[in-house]
Amino acid sequence: DQQVKQNSPSLSVQEGRISILNCDYTNSMFDYFLWYKKYPAEGPTFLISISSIKDKNEDGRFTVFLNKSAKHLSLHIVPSQPGDSAVYFCAASVSGNTGKLIFGQGTTLQVKP
Amino acid sequence: DAMVIQNPRYQVTQFGKPVTLSCSQTLNHNVMYWYQQKSSQAPKLLFHYYDKDFNNEADTPDNFQSRRPNTSFCFLDIRSPGLGDAAMYLCATSRDLAGGLEQFFGPGTRLTVL
């Protein structure tokens, strides 16, 4: 039973265009959502997060949107750069819990020059 | 630079031969986590330590144990590795136990079981 799903294993985008990575979840108890980026041979690094009391959080080129009614979140990267090519993981957690993160399977983003 | 270090980066063991993976942190974080990630799958939490308190996930096999002798170090022991235990093992830390707190990951140890 996968509580966090990233249904697109891969995404290819032209440099300068928008990248949109999607994530769906099933557990309505989740109230924090995080995006991690992973380069080959490195561990995941934190990118951006959003609390369930918000529907949008922006940090530079990265924006995360949360649609609680649809149990869906998305990460927008504008403009996309070749250095953004990596695996992106969506993760969710429940406040007041163990801090445990439930991860999606990841989406491999390739940004072409 | 404060960081999470994992050794070794690559570990090869034989079927049934015990193996220990190591994680250390310079962040002075209270919580240390161990995740298992199999190919093309989501990282899956095995257990975590909050200070010296150990918390096992319900579905973590008994074959997997952990030790945290001090704040900085945490070990993952696999008593009798099977072929199905071949995976990337990720260590992570966080300042405290709370939903939404960022976790800091090490580079991982890739375990091969022959």
Short mmCIF file of N, CA and C in Angstrom, two decimals, chain A residues 38 41-44, chain B residues 3-11 20-26 32-36 72-76 87-93 104-111:
data_model
loop_
_atom_site.label_atom_id
_atom_site.label_comp_id
_atom_site.label_asym_id
_atom_site.label_seq_id
_atom_site.Cartn_x
_atom_site.Cartn_y
_atom_site.Cartn_z
N LYS A 38 17.99 14.40 -5.77
CA LYS A 38 19.11 13.46 -5.60
C LYS A 38 19.91 13.37 -6.89
N ALA A 41 25.17 9.15 -6.99
CA ALA A 41 26.25 8.95 -6.02
C ALA A 41 26.20 9.94 -4.84
N GLU A 42 25.07 10.63 -4.69
CA GLU A 42 24.90 11.50 -3.53
C GLU A 42 23.59 11.15 -2.82
N GLY A 43 23.49 11.56 -1.56
CA GLY A 43 22.22 11.37 -0.86
C GLY A 43 21.21 12.43 -1.27
N PRO A 44 19.94 12.20 -0.97
CA PRO A 44 18.92 13.21 -1.27
C PRO A 44 19.19 14.49 -0.49
N MET B 3 27.94 17.65 8.27
CA MET B 3 27.47 16.70 7.29
C MET B 3 27.16 15.34 7.89
N VAL B 4 26.63 14.49 7.03
CA VAL B 4 26.34 13.10 7.37
C VAL B 4 27.24 12.23 6.50
N ILE B 5 28.00 11.37 7.15
CA ILE B 5 29.02 10.57 6.45
C ILE B 5 28.66 9.11 6.58
N GLN B 6 28.75 8.40 5.48
CA GLN B 6 28.47 6.96 5.52
C GLN B 6 29.68 6.19 5.00
N ASN B 7 30.03 5.14 5.72
CA ASN B 7 31.12 4.27 5.31
C ASN B 7 30.73 2.80 5.45
N PRO B 8 31.16 1.96 4.54
CA PRO B 8 31.78 2.35 3.28
C PRO B 8 30.74 2.84 2.29
N ARG B 9 31.14 3.34 1.15
CA ARG B 9 30.18 3.74 0.12
C ARG B 9 29.66 2.52 -0.63
N TYR B 10 30.51 1.53 -0.75
CA TYR B 10 30.13 0.28 -1.41
C TYR B 10 30.56 -0.88 -0.54
N GLN B 11 29.66 -1.82 -0.34
CA GLN B 11 29.95 -2.98 0.50
C GLN B 11 29.48 -4.23 -0.21
N THR B 20 28.16 -4.81 8.73
CA THR B 20 27.83 -3.59 9.47
C THR B 20 28.10 -2.38 8.61
N LEU B 21 27.10 -1.49 8.54
CA LEU B 21 27.24 -0.23 7.83
C LEU B 21 27.31 0.89 8.88
N SER B 22 28.09 1.90 8.55
CA SER B 22 28.37 2.95 9.52
C SER B 22 27.85 4.31 9.06
N CYS B 23 27.39 5.10 10.01
CA CYS B 23 26.95 6.47 9.73
C CYS B 23 27.45 7.38 10.85
N SER B 24 27.97 8.53 10.49
CA SER B 24 28.35 9.51 11.50
C SER B 24 27.86 10.88 11.07
N GLN B 25 27.66 11.75 12.05
CA GLN B 25 27.15 13.08 11.75
C GLN B 25 27.87 14.13 12.59
N THR B 26 28.05 15.29 11.98
CA THR B 26 28.68 16.41 12.69
C THR B 26 27.65 17.51 12.96
N MET B 32 18.52 10.06 14.38
CA MET B 32 19.20 9.42 13.26
C MET B 32 18.30 8.32 12.70
N TYR B 33 18.21 8.27 11.38
CA TYR B 33 17.32 7.35 10.68
C TYR B 33 18.14 6.44 9.75
N TRP B 34 17.61 5.24 9.55
CA TRP B 34 18.14 4.36 8.50
C TRP B 34 17.00 4.03 7.54
N TYR B 35 17.30 4.27 6.24
CA TYR B 35 16.35 3.94 5.18
C TYR B 35 16.97 2.89 4.27
N GLN B 36 16.12 2.07 3.70
CA GLN B 36 16.53 1.12 2.67
C GLN B 36 15.87 1.54 1.35
N SER B 72 26.99 10.95 17.77
CA SER B 72 27.55 11.13 16.43
C SER B 72 27.44 9.90 15.54
N PHE B 73 27.42 8.72 16.13
CA PHE B 73 27.51 7.50 15.33
C PHE B 73 26.27 6.64 15.43
N CYS B 74 25.97 5.98 14.31
CA CYS B 74 24.88 5.01 14.29
C CYS B 74 25.27 3.90 13.32
N PHE B 75 25.01 2.65 13.70
CA PHE B 75 25.39 1.50 12.89
C PHE B 75 24.17 0.70 12.51
N LEU B 76 24.23 0.15 11.31
CA LEU B 76 23.20 -0.78 10.84
C LEU B 76 23.86 -2.14 10.71
N ALA B 87 20.69 -3.49 -1.65
CA ALA B 87 19.98 -2.21 -1.77
C ALA B 87 20.95 -1.09 -1.45
N MET B 88 20.44 0.14 -1.60
CA MET B 88 21.15 1.32 -1.10
C MET B 88 20.62 1.58 0.30
N TYR B 89 21.52 1.79 1.25
CA TYR B 89 21.13 2.11 2.62
C TYR B 89 21.51 3.55 2.92
N LEU B 90 20.49 4.32 3.27
CA LEU B 90 20.66 5.74 3.49
C LEU B 90 20.50 6.06 4.97
N CYS B 91 21.44 6.83 5.48
CA CYS B 91 21.37 7.33 6.84
C CYS B 91 20.93 8.79 6.77
N ALA B 92 20.09 9.20 7.70
CA ALA B 92 19.64 10.59 7.72
C ALA B 92 19.56 11.07 9.16
N THR B 93 19.64 12.38 9.34
CA THR B 93 19.50 12.96 10.67
C THR B 93 18.49 14.10 10.63
N PHE B 104 18.54 15.40 6.88
CA PHE B 104 19.79 15.53 6.15
C PHE B 104 20.33 14.13 5.89
N PHE B 105 20.59 13.85 4.64
CA PHE B 105 20.98 12.50 4.24
C PHE B 105 22.47 12.39 3.95
N GLY B 106 23.00 11.21 4.26
CA GLY B 106 24.33 10.86 3.80
C GLY B 106 24.27 10.37 2.37
N PRO B 107 25.44 10.06 1.78
CA PRO B 107 25.49 9.64 0.37
C PRO B 107 25.02 8.21 0.14
N GLY B 108 24.87 7.45 1.23
CA GLY B 108 24.39 6.09 1.09
C GLY B 108 25.52 5.07 1.00
N THR B 109 25.19 3.83 1.35
CA THR B 109 26.06 2.68 1.15
C THR B 109 25.31 1.70 0.26
N ARG B 110 25.94 1.35 -0.84
CA ARG B 110 25.31 0.37 -1.73
C ARG B 110 25.80 -1.02 -1.34
N LEU B 111 24.87 -1.86 -0.92
CA LEU B 111 25.20 -3.22 -0.46
C LEU B 111 24.90 -4.22 -1.56
#
